[in-house]
Amino acid sequence: MARITKRLVDSLRPKKADETEPGDGEASASGKDVVVWDDELRGFGVRFKPTGAGAYIIQYRNAEGRSKRLTLGSVAELTAEEARKVARNKLSGVAQGGDPVAEKRATRTAPTVAEICDWYLEKAESGELLGRRRRPIAKKTLALDRSRIETHVRPLLGDRKVQSLALTDIERFQADVVGGKTAKPRKGRGGVTTGGAGVAGRTVGMLHTIFEQAARLRLISHNPAKGVRKVSTDNKIERRLSLVEIAALGKAIRQAEEESPVALAAIRLMLLTGFRRTEVLTLERTWIDPEAPCVRFPTTKSGAQLRAVGQPALKLLLAQPSGGEENPYVFPSENGDGHFVGVVRVLQRLCLAAKLEDVTPHVLRHTFASVAGDLGFSELTIAGLLGHTGRGVTQRYVHLDKALVLAADKVAEEIEQALDAAPIRQLEERPVRSSGKGGRHVAAT
């Protein structure tokens, strides 16, 4: 009885078909190949090509009764005993209904991370994939997703097979993004690609969503990002402007004679409403409802919404000059029929003049939320003013809650008073009012 051992493997040599003599069943020739089967482990064998290349193999019948042959590895890579262990493991899987050949083929043809991301972008853009609340994924969200895929995912994970990824791979990817492995310097007028916890957490969250969609439709067997622990950013203290700083910014706005009036008005509106930068810049005149008073956004980060605006903000909106019949935007581009786009750099120059640091459009939004908290409004009311979704938040009512309108008025008036420069000394002496919750408020995302 033949048992495949190192000595047997070393003794085997390729034989021609006419040189092969019938034996006791231990060895047989198939064409010009020499195959020897192990009598101890049924289905385990070794095969030599006429070139002298040898490999360990197994032969079995799958659950459908079809005969399959799988190469385990070359005799140069595996010892006979190592190959026997691999063969025993594979054949054990066959006994339980597995099919190693089919599994190997599936691994070879399995999609990469880049391919799944391309599939997601294509299907989401065509409206075939639905996002939150079973609605088509917003174009702005897709633009952000595409940027994260191209900047972070494709360079680090694009060539990896999705099914080969483990949870540790996803968390290692997250750590690499946090550490700035995908960071790039500014090129020309483009933006700066940075790392950091916030970017990493959002990118991993996006990957989880993409894999979940693919797993749901059985493009992949499982979601490798399921259970991932996203890096925390809770210890980060969000920047807000004090009333004194708002007054300094207001003074800079009034003295900025060389800046675009459109940009100055847009920055002022961000402070008076808490609207996101893109919500302000893409705001169309037909969305303004002076009677409510509110802005009726047909689409936002959280879907269609009614957003209450205070009287100071409403006056500012209605005072904006028209950009012409062909331009629907409240803050039109100075050239062409689009909306204004250079507000970030204008804000940077204003803050330089006002000697303010680390101020972004998001800081203006967070300042609005913080002032609302200082005035004693509840977290639920602030969430409604900011357009956050959540149970009990009045975002899609036909008529706005009067409490939201009142809150919008109060907050806008408080900020307007600071912008229009009550004396700095008076602002410094005003007491800080607590919301009754330790100064907590809804984060302005």
PDB file of N, CA, C and O in Angstrom, residues 243 246-247 249-251 253-254 268-269 271-273 310-317 367-368 371 375 408-423 427 430:
ATOM      1  N   LEU A 243     -19.960  86.468  22.235  1.00  0.00           N
ATOM      2  CA  LEU A 243     -20.629  87.691  21.771  1.00  0.00           C
ATOM      3  C   LEU A 243     -19.613  88.768  21.410  1.00  0.00           C
ATOM      4  O   LEU A 243     -19.810  89.529  20.461  1.00  0.00           O
ATOM      5  N   ILE A 246     -18.311  87.849  18.054  1.00  0.00           N
ATOM      6  CA  ILE A 246     -19.320  88.149  17.022  1.00  0.00           C
ATOM      7  C   ILE A 246     -19.291  89.634  16.695  1.00  0.00           C
ATOM      8  O   ILE A 246     -19.382  90.040  15.528  1.00  0.00           O
ATOM      9  N   ALA A 247     -19.154  90.457  17.735  1.00  0.00           N
ATOM     10  CA  ALA A 247     -19.084  91.904  17.518  1.00  0.00           C
ATOM     11  C   ALA A 247     -17.851  92.272  16.693  1.00  0.00           C
ATOM     12  O   ALA A 247     -17.911  93.123  15.799  1.00  0.00           O
ATOM     13  N   LEU A 249     -16.344  90.355  14.514  1.00  0.00           N
ATOM     14  CA  LEU A 249     -16.602  89.913  13.143  1.00  0.00           C
ATOM     15  C   LEU A 249     -17.556  90.880  12.446  1.00  0.00           C
ATOM     16  O   LEU A 249     -17.369  91.217  11.269  1.00  0.00           O
ATOM     17  N   GLY A 250     -18.572  91.345  13.178  1.00  0.00           N
ATOM     18  CA  GLY A 250     -19.499  92.316  12.599  1.00  0.00           C
ATOM     19  C   GLY A 250     -18.798  93.595  12.183  1.00  0.00           C
ATOM     20  O   GLY A 250     -19.085  94.156  11.113  1.00  0.00           O
ATOM     21  N   LYS A 251     -17.871  94.058  13.005  1.00  0.00           N
ATOM     22  CA  LYS A 251     -17.105  95.263  12.667  1.00  0.00           C
ATOM     23  C   LYS A 251     -16.278  95.036  11.412  1.00  0.00           C
ATOM     24  O   LYS A 251     -16.201  95.899  10.523  1.00  0.00           O
ATOM     25  N   ILE A 253     -16.946  92.974   9.012  1.00  0.00           N
ATOM     26  CA  ILE A 253     -17.868  92.924   7.870  1.00  0.00           C
ATOM     27  C   ILE A 253     -18.210  94.335   7.400  1.00  0.00           C
ATOM     28  O   ILE A 253     -18.213  94.629   6.199  1.00  0.00           O
ATOM     29  N   ARG A 254     -18.484  95.225   8.338  1.00  0.00           N
ATOM     30  CA  ARG A 254     -18.863  96.596   7.980  1.00  0.00           C
ATOM     31  C   ARG A 254     -17.697  97.350   7.328  1.00  0.00           C
ATOM     32  O   ARG A 254     -17.908  98.231   6.497  1.00  0.00           O
ATOM     33  N   ARG A 268     -23.173  86.607   7.017  1.00  0.00           N
ATOM     34  CA  ARG A 268     -24.090  87.122   8.039  1.00  0.00           C
ATOM     35  C   ARG A 268     -25.294  86.189   8.210  1.00  0.00           C
ATOM     36  O   ARG A 268     -25.728  85.908   9.321  1.00  0.00           O
ATOM     37  N   LEU A 269     -25.811  85.668   7.089  1.00  0.00           N
ATOM     38  CA  LEU A 269     -26.970  84.772   7.169  1.00  0.00           C
ATOM     39  C   LEU A 269     -26.624  83.465   7.874  1.00  0.00           C
ATOM     40  O   LEU A 269     -27.447  82.920   8.618  1.00  0.00           O
ATOM     41  N   LEU A 271     -24.656  83.078  10.342  1.00  0.00           N
ATOM     42  CA  LEU A 271     -24.706  83.349  11.782  1.00  0.00           C
ATOM     43  C   LEU A 271     -26.138  83.526  12.276  1.00  0.00           C
ATOM     44  O   LEU A 271     -26.492  83.083  13.362  1.00  0.00           O
ATOM     45  N   LEU A 272     -26.978  84.164  11.478  1.00  0.00           N
ATOM     46  CA  LEU A 272     -28.343  84.474  11.909  1.00  0.00           C
ATOM     47  C   LEU A 272     -29.295  83.284  11.825  1.00  0.00           C
ATOM     48  O   LEU A 272     -30.381  83.321  12.413  1.00  0.00           O
ATOM     49  N   THR A 273     -28.908  82.235  11.097  1.00  0.00           N
ATOM     50  CA  THR A 273     -29.813  81.093  10.908  1.00  0.00           C
ATOM     51  C   THR A 273     -29.243  79.767  11.375  1.00  0.00           C
ATOM     52  O   THR A 273     -30.003  78.832  11.657  1.00  0.00           O
ATOM     53  N   GLY A 310     -35.589  83.663  11.787  1.00  0.00           N
ATOM     54  CA  GLY A 310     -35.993  84.828  12.569  1.00  0.00           C
ATOM     55  C   GLY A 310     -36.152  86.063  11.693  1.00  0.00           C
ATOM     56  O   GLY A 310     -35.690  86.098  10.542  1.00  0.00           O
ATOM     57  N   GLN A 311     -36.783  87.078  12.230  1.00  0.00           N
ATOM     58  CA  GLN A 311     -37.041  88.306  11.465  1.00  0.00           C
ATOM     59  C   GLN A 311     -35.760  88.977  10.964  1.00  0.00           C
ATOM     60  O   GLN A 311     -35.719  89.436   9.815  1.00  0.00           O
ATOM     61  N   PRO A 312     -34.681  89.046  11.748  1.00  0.00           N
ATOM     62  CA  PRO A 312     -33.446  89.639  11.212  1.00  0.00           C
ATOM     63  C   PRO A 312     -32.934  88.889   9.982  1.00  0.00           C
ATOM     64  O   PRO A 312     -32.465  89.505   9.019  1.00  0.00           O
ATOM     65  N   ALA A 313     -33.033  87.563  10.012  1.00  0.00           N
ATOM     66  CA  ALA A 313     -32.585  86.763   8.863  1.00  0.00           C
ATOM     67  C   ALA A 313     -33.521  86.955   7.679  1.00  0.00           C
ATOM     68  O   ALA A 313     -33.071  87.050   6.528  1.00  0.00           O
ATOM     69  N   LEU A 314     -34.818  87.017   7.938  1.00  0.00           N
ATOM     70  CA  LEU A 314     -35.791  87.198   6.857  1.00  0.00           C
ATOM     71  C   LEU A 314     -35.587  88.543   6.157  1.00  0.00           C
ATOM     72  O   LEU A 314     -35.626  88.626   4.921  1.00  0.00           O
ATOM     73  N   LYS A 315     -35.351  89.593   6.939  1.00  0.00           N
ATOM     74  CA  LYS A 315     -35.100  90.919   6.341  1.00  0.00           C
ATOM     75  C   LYS A 315     -33.859  90.881   5.457  1.00  0.00           C
ATOM     76  O   LYS A 315     -33.835  91.473   4.372  1.00  0.00           O
ATOM     77  N   LEU A 316     -32.821  90.193   5.921  1.00  0.00           N
ATOM     78  CA  LEU A 316     -31.589  90.077   5.140  1.00  0.00           C
ATOM     79  C   LEU A 316     -31.852  89.347   3.820  1.00  0.00           C
ATOM     80  O   LEU A 316     -31.378  89.756   2.758  1.00  0.00           O
ATOM     81  N   LEU A 317     -32.623  88.273   3.886  1.00  0.00           N
ATOM     82  CA  LEU A 317     -32.935  87.498   2.685  1.00  0.00           C
ATOM     83  C   LEU A 317     -33.710  88.329   1.668  1.00  0.00           C
ATOM     84  O   LEU A 317     -33.401  88.342   0.473  1.00  0.00           O
ATOM     85  N   THR A 367     -21.968  78.312  16.533  1.00  0.00           N
ATOM     86  CA  THR A 367     -22.205  79.507  17.345  1.00  0.00           C
ATOM     87  C   THR A 367     -23.698  79.769  17.486  1.00  0.00           C
ATOM     88  O   THR A 367     -24.188  80.096  18.582  1.00  0.00           O
ATOM     89  N   PHE A 368     -24.437  79.633  16.381  1.00  0.00           N
ATOM     90  CA  PHE A 368     -25.898  79.810  16.436  1.00  0.00           C
ATOM     91  C   PHE A 368     -26.507  78.838  17.449  1.00  0.00           C
ATOM     92  O   PHE A 368     -27.332  79.225  18.292  1.00  0.00           O
ATOM     93  N   VAL A 371     -25.562  79.918  21.070  1.00  0.00           N
ATOM     94  CA  VAL A 371     -26.327  81.076  21.534  1.00  0.00           C
ATOM     95  C   VAL A 371     -27.740  80.638  21.909  1.00  0.00           C
ATOM     96  O   VAL A 371     -28.300  81.092  22.918  1.00  0.00           O
ATOM     97  N   LEU A 375     -29.535  80.980  25.600  1.00  0.00           N
ATOM     98  CA  LEU A 375     -30.832  81.623  25.817  1.00  0.00           C
ATOM     99  C   LEU A 375     -31.841  80.710  26.500  1.00  0.00           C
ATOM    100  O   LEU A 375     -32.963  81.119  26.794  1.00  0.00           O
ATOM    101  N   ALA A 408     -36.303  81.025  16.729  1.00  0.00           N
ATOM    102  CA  ALA A 408     -35.503  81.571  15.632  1.00  0.00           C
ATOM    103  C   ALA A 408     -35.393  83.087  15.748  1.00  0.00           C
ATOM    104  O   ALA A 408     -34.323  83.672  15.510  1.00  0.00           O
ATOM    105  N   ASP A 409     -36.501  83.738  16.120  1.00  0.00           N
ATOM    106  CA  ASP A 409     -36.493  85.198  16.310  1.00  0.00           C
ATOM    107  C   ASP A 409     -35.533  85.602  17.423  1.00  0.00           C
ATOM    108  O   ASP A 409     -34.710  86.508  17.253  1.00  0.00           O
ATOM    109  N   LYS A 410     -35.646  84.934  18.566  1.00  0.00           N
ATOM    110  CA  LYS A 410     -34.848  85.302  19.734  1.00  0.00           C
ATOM    111  C   LYS A 410     -33.350  85.129  19.470  1.00  0.00           C
ATOM    112  O   LYS A 410     -32.538  85.989  19.806  1.00  0.00           O
ATOM    113  N   VAL A 411     -32.987  83.990  18.873  1.00  0.00           N
ATOM    114  CA  VAL A 411     -31.569  83.714  18.633  1.00  0.00           C
ATOM    115  C   VAL A 411     -31.005  84.695  17.605  1.00  0.00           C
ATOM    116  O   VAL A 411     -29.913  85.252  17.774  1.00  0.00           O
ATOM    117  N   ALA A 412     -31.772  84.924  16.527  1.00  0.00           N
ATOM    118  CA  ALA A 412     -31.307  85.844  15.482  1.00  0.00           C
ATOM    119  C   ALA A 412     -31.164  87.260  16.023  1.00  0.00           C
ATOM    120  O   ALA A 412     -30.222  87.979  15.681  1.00  0.00           O
ATOM    121  N   GLU A 413     -32.090  87.674  16.866  1.00  0.00           N
ATOM    122  CA  GLU A 413     -32.013  89.021  17.447  1.00  0.00           C
ATOM    123  C   GLU A 413     -30.789  89.162  18.346  1.00  0.00           C
ATOM    124  O   GLU A 413     -30.120  90.202  18.357  1.00  0.00           O
ATOM    125  N   GLU A 414     -30.499  88.112  19.124  1.00  0.00           N
ATOM    126  CA  GLU A 414     -29.331  88.145  20.008  1.00  0.00           C
ATOM    127  C   GLU A 414     -28.047  88.280  19.197  1.00  0.00           C
ATOM    128  O   GLU A 414     -27.156  89.062  19.520  1.00  0.00           O
ATOM    129  N   ILE A 415     -27.943  87.513  18.124  1.00  0.00           N
ATOM    130  CA  ILE A 415     -26.736  87.552  17.296  1.00  0.00           C
ATOM    131  C   ILE A 415     -26.651  88.860  16.516  1.00  0.00           C
ATOM    132  O   ILE A 415     -25.573  89.452  16.383  1.00  0.00           O
ATOM    133  N   GLU A 416     -27.804  89.350  16.034  1.00  0.00           N
ATOM    134  CA  GLU A 416     -27.814  90.614  15.290  1.00  0.00           C
ATOM    135  C   GLU A 416     -27.347  91.759  16.169  1.00  0.00           C
ATOM    136  O   GLU A 416     -26.596  92.646  15.722  1.00  0.00           O
ATOM    137  N   GLN A 417     -27.774  91.746  17.423  1.00  0.00           N
ATOM    138  CA  GLN A 417     -27.372  92.805  18.340  1.00  0.00           C
ATOM    139  C   GLN A 417     -25.856  92.828  18.516  1.00  0.00           C
ATOM    140  O   GLN A 417     -25.237  93.901  18.558  1.00  0.00           O
ATOM    141  N   ALA A 418     -25.261  91.635  18.602  1.00  0.00           N
ATOM    142  CA  ALA A 418     -23.805  91.569  18.729  1.00  0.00           C
ATOM    143  C   ALA A 418     -23.124  91.972  17.419  1.00  0.00           C
ATOM    144  O   ALA A 418     -22.138  92.716  17.421  1.00  0.00           O
ATOM    145  N   LEU A 419     -23.652  91.497  16.284  1.00  0.00           N
ATOM    146  CA  LEU A 419     -23.072  91.832  14.980  1.00  0.00           C
ATOM    147  C   LEU A 419     -23.084  93.333  14.725  1.00  0.00           C
ATOM    148  O   LEU A 419     -22.132  93.901  14.183  1.00  0.00           O
ATOM    149  N   ASP A 420     -24.176  93.961  15.109  1.00  0.00           N
ATOM    150  CA  ASP A 420     -24.324  95.383  14.838  1.00  0.00           C
ATOM    151  C   ASP A 420     -23.744  96.230  15.949  1.00  0.00           C
ATOM    152  O   ASP A 420     -24.069  97.414  16.093  1.00  0.00           O
ATOM    153  N   ALA A 421     -22.934  95.578  16.769  1.00  0.00           N
ATOM    154  CA  ALA A 421     -22.024  96.238  17.680  1.00  0.00           C
ATOM    155  C   ALA A 421     -22.660  97.050  18.756  1.00  0.00           C
ATOM    156  O   ALA A 421     -22.604  98.265  18.762  1.00  0.00           O
ATOM    157  N   ALA A 422     -23.272  96.324  19.711  1.00  0.00           N
ATOM    158  CA  ALA A 422     -23.462  96.960  21.007  1.00  0.00           C
ATOM    159  C   ALA A 422     -22.050  97.161  21.529  1.00  0.00           C
ATOM    160  O   ALA A 422     -21.157  96.396  21.182  1.00  0.00           O
ATOM    161  N   PRO A 423     -21.812  98.205  22.349  1.00  0.00           N
ATOM    162  CA  PRO A 423     -20.442  98.452  22.813  1.00  0.00           C
ATOM    163  C   PRO A 423     -19.818  97.188  23.406  1.00  0.00           C
ATOM    164  O   PRO A 423     -20.483  96.427  24.092  1.00  0.00           O
ATOM    165  N   LEU A 427     -21.176  94.174  26.079  1.00  0.00           N
ATOM    166  CA  LEU A 427     -21.246  92.745  25.786  1.00  0.00           C
ATOM    167  C   LEU A 427     -20.470  91.936  26.819  1.00  0.00           C
ATOM    168  O   LEU A 427     -20.889  90.867  27.246  1.00  0.00           O
ATOM    169  N   ARG A 430     -22.460  91.490  30.050  1.00  0.00           N
ATOM    170  CA  ARG A 430     -23.724  90.761  30.041  1.00  0.00           C
ATOM    171  C   ARG A 430     -23.517  89.367  30.614  1.00  0.00           C
ATOM    172  O   ARG A 430     -22.566  88.674  30.277  1.00  0.00           O
TER     173      ARG A 430
END
